Coordinates of C-alpha atoms and ligand atoms in Angstrom, one line a residue:
M20 CA 46.8 31.9 235.5
K21 CA 43.4 31.4 233.9
I22 CA 42.9 28.7 231.3
D23 CA 40.0 29.1 229.0
L24 CA 38.2 26.2 227.4
H25 CA 37.1 28.2 224.4
Q26 CA 34.0 26.9 222.5
T27 CA 34.7 26.9 218.8
T28 CA 33.1 25.9 215.5
A29 CA 34.9 23.4 213.4
F30 CA 36.3 24.3 210.0
T31 CA 36.1 21.9 207.1
D32 CA 39.0 23.0 205.1
Q33 CA 42.0 22.3 207.3
K34 CA 43.5 19.5 205.3
P35 CA 47.3 20.0 205.0
G36 CA 48.7 20.0 201.5
T37 CA 52.1 19.1 200.1
S38 CA 53.7 21.0 203.0
G39 CA 51.4 22.0 205.8
L40 CA 48.3 24.1 205.9
R41 CA 48.5 27.2 203.6
K42 CA 45.8 29.8 203.3
K43 CA 45.3 33.5 202.8
V44 CA 46.3 35.5 205.9
R45 CA 42.6 36.6 206.1
Q46 CA 41.5 33.0 206.6
F47 CA 44.0 32.5 209.3
Q48 CA 42.8 35.6 211.0
Q49 CA 39.3 34.3 211.4
P50 CA 38.5 33.7 215.0
G51 CA 39.5 30.2 216.0
Y52 CA 41.1 29.3 212.7
L53 CA 44.7 28.9 213.8
E54 CA 43.6 27.8 217.3
N55 CA 41.5 25.0 215.9
F56 CA 44.3 23.7 213.8
V57 CA 46.8 23.8 216.7
Q58 CA 44.3 22.1 219.0
S59 CA 43.8 19.4 216.4
V60 CA 47.5 18.8 216.3
F61 CA 47.6 18.5 220.1
D62 CA 44.6 16.2 220.2
T63 CA 46.3 14.0 217.5
I64 CA 49.5 13.8 219.6
G65 CA 47.3 12.8 222.6
D66 CA 48.5 13.8 226.0
V67 CA 50.9 16.7 225.4
S68 CA 51.7 17.5 229.0
G69 CA 55.4 17.0 229.6
K70 CA 56.3 17.4 225.9
V71 CA 59.0 19.5 224.4
L72 CA 58.1 21.6 221.3
V73 CA 60.0 23.9 219.0
L74 CA 58.4 27.0 217.6
G75 CA 59.5 29.5 214.9
G76 CA 58.6 30.9 211.5
D77 CA 59.8 32.7 208.4
G78 CA 59.0 36.2 209.8
R79 CA 56.1 36.8 207.4
Y80 CA 53.1 38.9 208.2
F81 CA 51.1 37.4 211.1
N82 CA 54.1 35.4 212.3
R83 CA 54.4 37.2 215.6
E84 CA 50.7 37.1 216.4
A85 CA 50.4 33.4 215.5
L86 CA 53.4 32.6 217.7
Q87 CA 51.8 34.3 220.7
I88 CA 48.6 32.3 220.2
I89 CA 50.5 29.0 220.0
I90 CA 52.5 29.9 223.1
R91 CA 49.3 30.5 225.0
M92 CA 47.8 27.2 223.8
A93 CA 51.0 25.3 224.6
V94 CA 50.9 26.7 228.2
A95 CA 47.2 25.8 228.5
S96 CA 47.9 22.2 227.4
G97 CA 50.8 21.7 229.8
I98 CA 53.7 21.6 227.4
E99 CA 56.8 21.3 229.6
R100 CA 59.3 23.1 227.4
L101 CA 59.0 25.4 224.4
L102 CA 62.0 26.4 222.4
V103 CA 61.2 29.5 220.4
G104 CA 63.5 31.1 217.8
Q105 CA 64.5 34.7 218.7
N106 CA 62.3 37.3 217.1
G107 CA 60.0 34.4 216.1
L108 CA 62.5 33.3 213.4
L109 CA 63.5 29.8 212.6
S110 CA 64.2 28.6 209.1
T111 CA 62.6 25.3 208.2
P112 CA 66.0 23.5 208.2
A113 CA 67.0 25.2 211.5
A114 CA 63.8 24.1 213.1
S115 CA 64.5 20.5 212.0
C116 CA 68.0 20.8 213.4
V117 CA 66.8 22.2 216.7
I118 CA 64.1 19.5 217.1
R119 CA 66.7 16.8 216.6
K120 CA 69.5 18.3 218.7
Y121 CA 67.3 18.9 221.8
K122 CA 65.3 15.7 221.3
A123 CA 62.1 17.6 221.2
D124 CA 58.8 15.8 220.5
G125 CA 58.1 18.0 217.5
G126 CA 57.6 21.6 216.4
F127 CA 55.5 24.1 214.6
I128 CA 57.0 26.0 211.7
L129 CA 55.0 29.1 210.6
S130 CA 55.5 29.6 206.9
A131 CA 54.0 29.5 203.5
S132 CA 57.5 29.0 202.1
H133 CA 57.9 30.6 198.7
N134 CA 54.4 32.1 198.6
P135 CA 54.2 35.9 199.0
G136 CA 53.5 37.4 202.4
G137 CA 51.5 40.4 203.6
P138 CA 47.9 41.1 204.8
E139 CA 46.5 40.1 201.4
E140 CA 48.9 37.2 200.8
D141 CA 49.6 33.8 202.3
F142 CA 50.3 32.3 205.7
G143 CA 51.0 28.7 206.7
I144 CA 51.7 26.3 209.5
K145 CA 53.5 23.0 209.4
F146 CA 53.9 20.5 212.2
N147 CA 57.1 18.4 212.3
L148 CA 57.6 15.2 214.3
A149 CA 60.3 14.1 216.7
N150 CA 62.6 13.1 213.9
G151 CA 62.6 16.7 212.8
G152 CA 60.7 16.0 209.6
P153 CA 57.3 17.0 208.3
A154 CA 54.5 15.0 209.8
T155 CA 53.6 11.9 207.9
E156 CA 50.4 11.6 205.9
T157 CA 49.0 9.3 208.6
F158 CA 49.5 12.1 211.1
T159 CA 48.2 14.9 209.0
N160 CA 45.1 12.9 208.0
S161 CA 44.2 12.4 211.6
V162 CA 44.8 16.1 212.3
F163 CA 42.3 16.8 209.5
E164 CA 39.8 14.4 210.9
C165 CA 40.1 16.0 214.4
S166 CA 39.7 19.5 213.0
K167 CA 36.4 18.6 211.4
K168 CA 34.9 17.6 214.7
L169 CA 36.6 20.1 217.1
T170 CA 34.3 21.8 219.5
A171 CA 36.7 23.6 221.9
Y172 CA 40.3 24.6 222.3
R173 CA 42.4 25.4 225.4
I174 CA 44.2 28.8 225.7
A175 CA 45.9 30.5 228.6
D176 CA 44.9 34.0 229.5
I177 CA 48.4 35.6 229.7
S178 CA 49.9 38.7 228.3
P179 CA 52.3 38.5 225.3
I180 CA 55.7 36.9 225.9
D181 CA 58.8 38.8 224.9
I182 CA 60.2 36.7 222.0
D183 CA 63.0 39.1 221.1
T184 CA 65.2 38.6 224.2
L185 CA 67.2 35.5 224.6
G186 CA 66.6 33.6 227.8
S187 CA 64.2 31.4 229.6
R188 CA 61.1 32.1 231.7
Q189 CA 58.6 29.9 233.5
I190 CA 54.9 30.4 232.6
G191 CA 52.6 28.1 234.5
P192 CA 53.7 24.6 233.7
T193 CA 55.8 25.7 230.7
T194 CA 59.5 26.8 230.4
V195 CA 59.6 29.1 227.5
E196 CA 63.1 29.4 226.1
I197 CA 64.0 32.0 223.5
I198 CA 66.9 30.6 221.6
D199 CA 69.4 32.0 219.1
S200 CA 67.8 31.2 215.8
V201 CA 71.1 30.6 214.0
A202 CA 73.6 29.1 216.4
D203 CA 72.7 25.4 216.5
Y204 CA 72.2 25.3 212.7
A205 CA 75.5 27.1 212.0
D206 CA 77.3 24.7 214.4
L207 CA 75.8 21.7 212.5
M208 CA 77.0 23.1 209.2
S209 CA 80.5 23.6 210.5
H210 CA 80.7 19.8 211.1
L211 CA 79.5 18.8 207.7
F212 CA 81.7 21.1 205.5
D213 CA 85.3 22.1 205.4
F214 CA 84.9 25.6 206.9
K215 CA 88.7 26.1 207.0
L216 CA 89.1 25.5 203.2
I217 CA 86.0 27.5 202.3
G218 CA 86.9 30.3 204.6
S219 CA 90.4 30.7 203.3
A220 CA 89.2 30.7 199.7
L221 CA 86.5 33.3 200.5
R222 CA 88.9 35.5 202.5
S223 CA 91.6 35.5 199.8
G224 CA 89.1 36.3 197.1
A225 CA 89.9 33.1 195.2
L226 CA 86.2 32.2 195.7
T227 CA 83.4 34.7 195.5
I228 CA 79.7 34.4 196.2
C229 CA 76.5 36.4 196.0
F230 CA 73.7 35.0 198.1
D231 CA 70.2 36.5 197.7
A232 CA 68.1 36.0 200.9
M233 CA 65.1 37.5 199.1
H234 CA 64.2 39.5 202.2
A235 CA 63.3 36.2 203.9
V236 CA 64.4 34.1 206.7
T237 CA 67.9 33.0 205.5
G238 CA 69.3 36.6 205.7
P239 CA 70.5 36.2 209.3
Y240 CA 71.7 32.7 208.7
A241 CA 73.6 33.6 205.6
R242 CA 75.2 36.7 207.1
R243 CA 76.3 34.8 210.2
I244 CA 77.6 31.8 208.3
L245 CA 78.9 33.2 205.0
E246 CA 80.1 36.6 206.1
D247 CA 80.8 36.4 209.9
R248 CA 82.1 32.8 210.1
L249 CA 83.6 32.1 206.7
G250 CA 84.8 35.6 206.0
A251 CA 83.0 36.4 202.7
P252 CA 83.2 40.2 202.2
H253 CA 80.3 42.2 203.8
G254 CA 77.6 42.6 201.1
S255 CA 78.1 39.1 199.7
V256 CA 74.6 38.4 201.2
I257 CA 72.0 40.7 199.6
N258 CA 68.4 41.4 200.7
A259 CA 69.4 40.0 204.1
I260 CA 66.8 41.6 206.4
P261 CA 63.7 39.5 206.8
L262 CA 60.6 41.6 205.9
E263 CA 57.0 40.7 206.7
D264 CA 56.1 41.1 203.0
F265 CA 59.5 40.0 201.5
G266 CA 59.8 43.4 199.9
G267 CA 56.6 42.8 198.0
G268 CA 58.1 39.9 195.9
H269 CA 57.8 36.1 195.8
P270 CA 60.5 34.7 197.9
D271 CA 60.9 32.0 195.4
P272 CA 64.5 31.2 194.2
N273 CA 64.2 30.8 190.5
L274 CA 65.2 32.6 187.4
I275 CA 62.0 34.7 187.3
H276 CA 61.7 35.8 191.0
A277 CA 65.4 36.0 191.9
R278 CA 65.8 38.7 189.3
Q279 CA 68.4 40.8 191.1
L280 CA 70.7 37.8 191.5
V281 CA 70.2 36.7 187.9
E282 CA 71.2 40.2 186.8
I283 CA 74.3 40.1 189.0
M284 CA 75.3 36.7 187.6
Q285 CA 75.1 38.0 184.0
R286 CA 77.7 40.7 184.6
P287 CA 81.2 40.3 183.3
N288 CA 82.7 40.3 186.8
A289 CA 80.0 38.0 188.3
P290 CA 81.0 36.0 191.4
A291 CA 81.9 32.4 191.1
L292 CA 78.7 31.3 192.8
G293 CA 75.3 32.9 192.8
A294 CA 72.7 31.4 195.2
A295 CA 69.3 32.2 196.6
S296 CA 66.9 30.7 199.1
D297 CA 63.1 30.9 199.7
G298 CA 60.8 32.3 202.4
D299 CA 61.6 29.6 204.9
G300 CA 65.1 28.7 203.8
D301 CA 64.6 25.2 202.6
R302 CA 65.0 25.8 198.9
N303 CA 68.1 26.8 196.9
M304 CA 68.9 28.1 193.5
V305 CA 72.5 27.7 192.3
M306 CA 74.1 29.6 189.5
G307 CA 77.6 30.0 188.1
S308 CA 78.7 33.0 186.1
R309 CA 76.1 33.2 183.3
F310 CA 75.1 29.7 184.0
F311 CA 72.0 28.2 185.7
V312 CA 72.2 24.8 187.4
T313 CA 68.8 23.0 187.3
P314 CA 67.9 21.6 190.7
S315 CA 67.8 18.1 189.3
D316 CA 71.4 18.5 188.0
S317 CA 72.5 20.0 191.3
L318 CA 71.1 17.0 193.1
A319 CA 73.1 14.7 190.8
V320 CA 76.3 16.7 191.3
I321 CA 75.7 16.5 195.1
A322 CA 75.3 12.8 194.9
A323 CA 78.4 12.4 192.8
N324 CA 80.7 14.5 195.0
L325 CA 79.3 14.6 198.5
S326 CA 81.8 12.0 199.8
L327 CA 84.6 14.4 199.2
L328 CA 83.3 16.5 202.1
P329 CA 84.2 16.0 205.8
G330 CA 80.7 15.1 207.0
Y331 CA 80.2 12.4 204.3
R332 CA 83.6 10.7 204.0
S333 CA 82.0 7.3 204.7
G334 CA 80.1 7.5 201.4
L335 CA 76.4 7.5 200.5
C336 CA 74.1 4.6 201.3
G337 CA 71.5 5.5 198.8
V338 CA 69.6 8.4 197.1
A339 CA 66.0 9.4 196.5
R340 CA 64.2 11.9 194.4
S341 CA 60.6 12.9 194.0
M342 CA 58.9 11.3 191.0
P343 CA 58.9 14.4 188.8
T344 CA 62.6 15.2 189.5
S345 CA 64.8 14.3 186.5
Q346 CA 66.6 10.9 186.4
A347 CA 70.0 12.5 186.6
V348 CA 70.6 11.4 190.2
D349 CA 69.6 7.8 189.3
R350 CA 72.5 7.6 186.8
V351 CA 75.0 8.6 189.6
A352 CA 73.5 6.0 191.9
R353 CA 73.8 3.3 189.3
A354 CA 77.4 4.2 188.6
V355 CA 78.3 4.2 192.3
G356 CA 76.3 1.0 192.9
I357 CA 73.8 2.4 195.5
D358 CA 70.0 2.3 195.5
S359 CA 67.8 5.1 194.2
Y360 CA 64.2 5.6 195.3
E361 CA 61.4 7.5 193.6
T362 CA 58.9 9.1 196.0
P363 CA 55.8 11.3 195.6
T364 CA 56.3 15.1 195.7
G365 CA 56.9 16.5 199.2
W366 CA 59.7 16.1 201.7
K367 CA 57.6 14.1 204.1
F368 CA 58.1 11.0 201.9
F369 CA 61.9 11.0 202.4
G370 CA 61.6 10.8 206.2
N371 CA 61.2 7.1 206.6
L372 CA 64.0 6.3 204.1
L373 CA 66.3 8.7 205.9
D374 CA 65.4 7.3 209.3
A375 CA 65.9 3.7 208.1
R376 CA 69.3 4.7 206.6
K377 CA 68.3 3.7 203.2
I378 CA 69.4 7.0 201.7
T379 CA 71.9 9.8 202.5
V380 CA 70.9 12.4 200.0
C381 CA 67.5 13.3 198.5
G382 CA 66.0 16.1 196.5
E383 CA 63.3 17.5 194.3
E384 CA 63.2 19.4 191.0
S385 CA 61.5 22.3 192.9
F386 CA 64.9 23.7 194.1
G387 CA 65.1 21.4 197.1
A388 CA 68.0 19.2 198.2
G389 CA 69.1 17.8 201.5
S390 CA 70.8 14.9 203.4
D391 CA 70.5 12.8 206.5
H392 CA 71.8 15.7 208.6
I393 CA 68.2 16.8 209.2
R394 CA 64.8 15.8 208.0
E395 CA 64.0 18.8 205.8
K396 CA 65.4 20.1 202.5
D397 CA 68.1 22.7 203.3
G398 CA 68.8 25.7 201.2
L399 CA 72.0 26.9 202.8
W400 CA 73.3 23.4 203.1
A401 CA 73.2 23.1 199.3
V402 CA 74.9 26.4 198.9
L403 CA 77.7 25.3 201.3
F404 CA 78.0 22.1 199.4
W405 CA 78.6 24.1 196.2
L406 CA 81.1 26.5 198.0
N407 CA 83.0 23.5 199.3
L408 CA 83.1 21.8 195.9
L409 CA 84.3 25.0 194.2
A410 CA 87.0 25.4 196.8
I411 CA 88.1 21.8 196.2
K412 CA 87.8 21.8 192.4
K413 CA 89.0 25.4 191.7
K414 CA 86.9 25.4 188.5
P415 CA 83.8 27.4 187.4
V416 CA 80.4 25.9 188.1
S417 CA 79.8 25.5 184.3
D418 CA 82.9 23.3 184.0
I419 CA 81.8 21.1 186.8
L420 CA 78.4 20.6 185.1
R421 CA 80.0 20.0 181.7
E422 CA 82.3 17.3 183.2
H423 CA 79.3 15.8 185.0
W424 CA 77.4 15.6 181.8
S425 CA 80.2 14.1 179.9
N426 CA 80.5 11.4 182.5
F427 CA 76.8 10.6 183.0
G428 CA 75.0 12.3 180.0
R429 CA 72.7 15.2 180.3
D430 CA 69.0 15.1 181.4
Y431 CA 67.5 18.1 179.7
Y432 CA 64.7 19.2 182.0
T433 CA 62.0 21.9 182.3
R434 CA 58.8 22.5 184.3
H435 CA 55.9 24.5 182.9
D436 CA 53.4 25.8 185.4
Y437 CA 49.9 27.0 184.6
E438 CA 48.9 29.0 187.6
S439 CA 45.6 30.1 189.0
I440 CA 43.5 27.9 186.7
E441 CA 39.9 27.5 187.9
S442 CA 39.9 24.3 190.0
A443 CA 37.1 22.7 187.9
K444 CA 39.2 23.3 184.7
A445 CA 42.3 21.8 186.3
E446 CA 40.4 18.8 187.4
D447 CA 39.0 18.4 183.9
I448 CA 42.5 18.4 182.4
M449 CA 43.6 15.7 184.8
A450 CA 40.4 13.7 184.1
H451 CA 41.1 14.0 180.4
L452 CA 44.6 12.7 180.9
R453 CA 43.5 9.9 183.1
S454 CA 40.9 8.8 180.4
Q455 CA 43.8 8.2 178.0
L456 CA 46.0 6.1 180.2
A457 CA 44.8 2.7 179.1
Q458 CA 45.3 3.5 175.4
L459 CA 48.6 5.3 175.6
P460 CA 51.1 2.4 175.9
G461 CA 52.4 1.7 172.4
A462 CA 51.2 5.0 171.0
E463 CA 53.7 6.8 168.8
F464 CA 54.4 10.5 168.6
G465 CA 57.1 11.1 166.0
I466 CA 60.3 9.5 167.4
Y467 CA 58.6 8.9 170.8
R468 CA 56.9 5.7 171.6
V469 CA 55.0 5.4 174.9
V470 CA 56.0 2.4 177.1
L471 CA 54.2 3.3 180.3
A472 CA 51.4 5.6 181.3
D473 CA 50.0 5.6 184.8
D474 CA 48.8 7.6 187.8
F475 CA 51.8 7.4 190.2
K476 CA 51.2 5.4 193.3
Y477 CA 53.8 4.9 196.0
K478 CA 54.1 2.2 198.6
D479 CA 56.4 3.3 201.4
P480 CA 59.1 0.6 201.6
I481 CA 59.5 1.1 205.4
D482 CA 55.9 1.4 206.8
G483 CA 54.0 0.0 203.8
S484 CA 51.6 3.0 203.6
V485 CA 50.2 3.6 200.2
T486 CA 49.8 7.1 198.6
E487 CA 47.8 7.3 195.3
H488 CA 47.2 9.9 192.5
Q489 CA 50.6 11.5 192.8
G490 CA 50.8 12.6 189.2
I491 CA 50.2 11.2 185.7
R492 CA 53.4 9.8 184.1
V493 CA 53.9 9.2 180.4
I494 CA 57.2 7.4 179.9
F495 CA 58.7 6.9 176.4
E496 CA 60.9 4.2 175.1
N497 CA 64.0 6.4 175.0
G498 CA 63.6 7.2 178.7
S499 CA 62.0 10.6 178.1
R500 CA 59.2 11.5 180.4
I501 CA 56.2 13.9 180.7
V502 CA 54.6 14.2 184.1
F503 CA 51.4 16.1 185.0
R504 CA 50.3 17.0 188.5
L505 CA 48.3 19.6 190.4
S506 CA 50.1 21.6 193.0
G507 CA 49.3 21.0 196.7
T508 CA 50.7 24.3 198.0
G509 CA 48.6 27.0 196.4
T510 CA 45.9 29.1 198.0
E511 CA 44.0 30.2 195.0
G512 CA 42.5 28.1 192.2
A513 CA 44.7 25.3 191.0
T514 CA 48.2 25.1 189.4
L515 CA 48.9 22.5 186.8
R516 CA 52.6 21.5 186.7
I517 CA 54.0 19.8 183.5
Y518 CA 57.4 18.3 183.9
I519 CA 59.3 17.4 180.8
E520 CA 62.7 15.6 180.4
R521 CA 64.9 13.9 177.8
Y522 CA 68.2 12.3 178.2
E523 CA 71.1 13.1 175.9
R524 CA 74.3 11.0 176.0
R525 CA 76.2 12.8 173.2
A526 CA 78.5 15.4 174.6
S527 CA 78.3 17.3 171.3
L528 CA 74.6 18.0 172.1
H529 CA 75.1 19.1 175.7
D530 CA 75.0 22.8 174.9
Q531 CA 71.5 23.1 173.5
E532 CA 68.9 25.6 174.7
T533 CA 66.6 23.6 176.9
Q534 CA 63.2 24.8 175.6
V535 CA 64.4 24.3 172.0
Y536 CA 65.8 20.8 172.8
L537 CA 62.6 19.8 174.5
S538 CA 60.2 21.5 172.1
D539 CA 58.7 18.4 170.5
L540 CA 58.1 16.8 173.9
I541 CA 56.5 20.1 175.1
A542 CA 54.2 20.0 172.1
I543 CA 53.2 16.4 172.9
A544 CA 52.5 17.4 176.5
E545 CA 50.3 20.3 175.4
S546 CA 48.4 18.2 172.9
L547 CA 47.9 15.2 175.3
S548 CA 46.5 17.5 178.0
Q549 CA 44.8 20.0 175.7
V550 CA 46.0 22.4 178.4
H551 CA 45.5 25.6 176.3
Q552 CA 41.9 24.8 175.2
R553 CA 40.9 23.5 178.5
S554 CA 42.5 26.1 180.7
G555 CA 41.9 29.0 178.5
M556 CA 45.6 30.0 178.9
S557 CA 47.8 30.4 175.8
G558 CA 50.9 29.3 177.6
P559 CA 52.5 28.6 181.0
S560 CA 52.8 31.4 183.6
V561 CA 56.2 30.2 184.9
I562 CA 58.8 28.1 183.2
T563 CA 61.6 26.7 185.4
Ligands
LIG11 C1 55.8 22.4 195.8 C2 57.0 21.6 195.1 C3 57.4 20.4 196.0 C4 57.8 20.9 197.4 C5 56.6 21.8 198.0 C6 57.0 22.4 199.3 O1 54.7 21.6 196.0 O2 56.5 21.1 193.8 O3 58.4 19.7 195.4 O4 58.1 19.9 198.2 O5 56.3 22.8 197.1 O6 58.2 23.2 199.1 P1 53.4 21.6 195.0 O7 52.5 20.6 195.6 O8 53.0 23.0 194.9 O9 54.0 21.1 193.6 V1 58.3 24.6 200.1 O10 59.8 25.2 199.9 O11 57.1 25.5 199.5 O12 58.0 24.0 201.6
LIG12 CO1 60.2 26.5 201.4

């Protein structure tokens, strides 16, 4: 076997964002682009010979080619064992599960998550560490530094490996094992949830579900777990075959992109639970019949009820949410008497807290929830939580939420995204906001009085690392908040996200329309940021 030390020119734009390196497919197809990044990861690890790595992706366009390149590079660098998901597929949570179960040293996940796929669309690569979680900022910063100086990468001259047939083969120093993409993950789920109870409710028809895999990676997982193992009728999982372009849509589980599911959930005979997941299977959207559960509320309901489930009977040690996520889960933590942590956006900030057993559950407003069972957010896990809860409570989703709100109060919440703004304009909006921070405390806007305005900074309580500029927060006396931040996952221009929330204790006011209830705060957010004038857009492109 010939190993080529291939001379290359460094790229200057390989800084990973909120979740890995995401670029247009075309950029990844440039000679050396993917190779340079992979070599920079290997160089950051140091000596990779003898290491065990996991490899898989969400099946999007360029997934298979990229996998073959990484396999050849792993062989060239002396990786001892490579665990590759069959057909090149591993959902993000399944990859995290496999890394932990087989005590691998890390893994590559090929995905741009909820971003569209296809030759003109997006590709991405994430590296996860031995705990199964996204690489820390310290690690990704040093990958970036390496990538800027890289002069060569190592690659083995071998023909493509069959990644579709299960089994193991020796290639030079490396054992390449093609593993079942679903089995280990499904097995883990069966230990966390009451499969017997859920199964009998689904089989008898007492409980019904429609799960929209959005032509993305969760199709095979949902079919195997929900239909084959738990006995939901065939067809309960829709759009179940992963497609390279996700059927031309955004595999983004929200009210706008999961349109087919939303339509099904509006029907008079809608199933009890509607759910969807994203490109790589780490996000979830949950709906009841004609009822949408905001991700922040879902997280709070999870925290309030998780200890009813088999895998969590010993209770929760703490919870965490990303800073822009609503404060609903904090109220549950306070009531139960456990700690709640506030982290920057992105799952990588939960890893240390989970490893140190400070938290059991964590989540983000962006349709992400998870627990200490792995180190990624987990779409199907959240769906199984809801199925299990419905099987126990035997009540509609809407009743569960109403009861939750009457116990804890309701945190009305919305996110307004202004997508594809020119980067300079987006920076200008953020600079304009920053310039007001010093004067804002004490300022009054109608009934709202500002008590705190800052640029969120996080000091990791475990390793002491500091992360700055994680979003502008404006917090009002009554606990309402407005948060502004720029997305770190886009591949074109910039996206401004405005997060708005207000707490309502009075049960008589728990049935308001969110956009109406929050309208005065939305107006304050628009005027503080001058988003319309400065972006040239008359309104948000997506509201969730
Ligand atoms: C977005 C979400 C963030 C999430 C990230 C990755 O990041 O806001 O909460 O962790 O996507 O999710 P940003 O920087 O664009 O706001 V995924 O499912 O795309 O891996
Ligand atoms: Co995702």
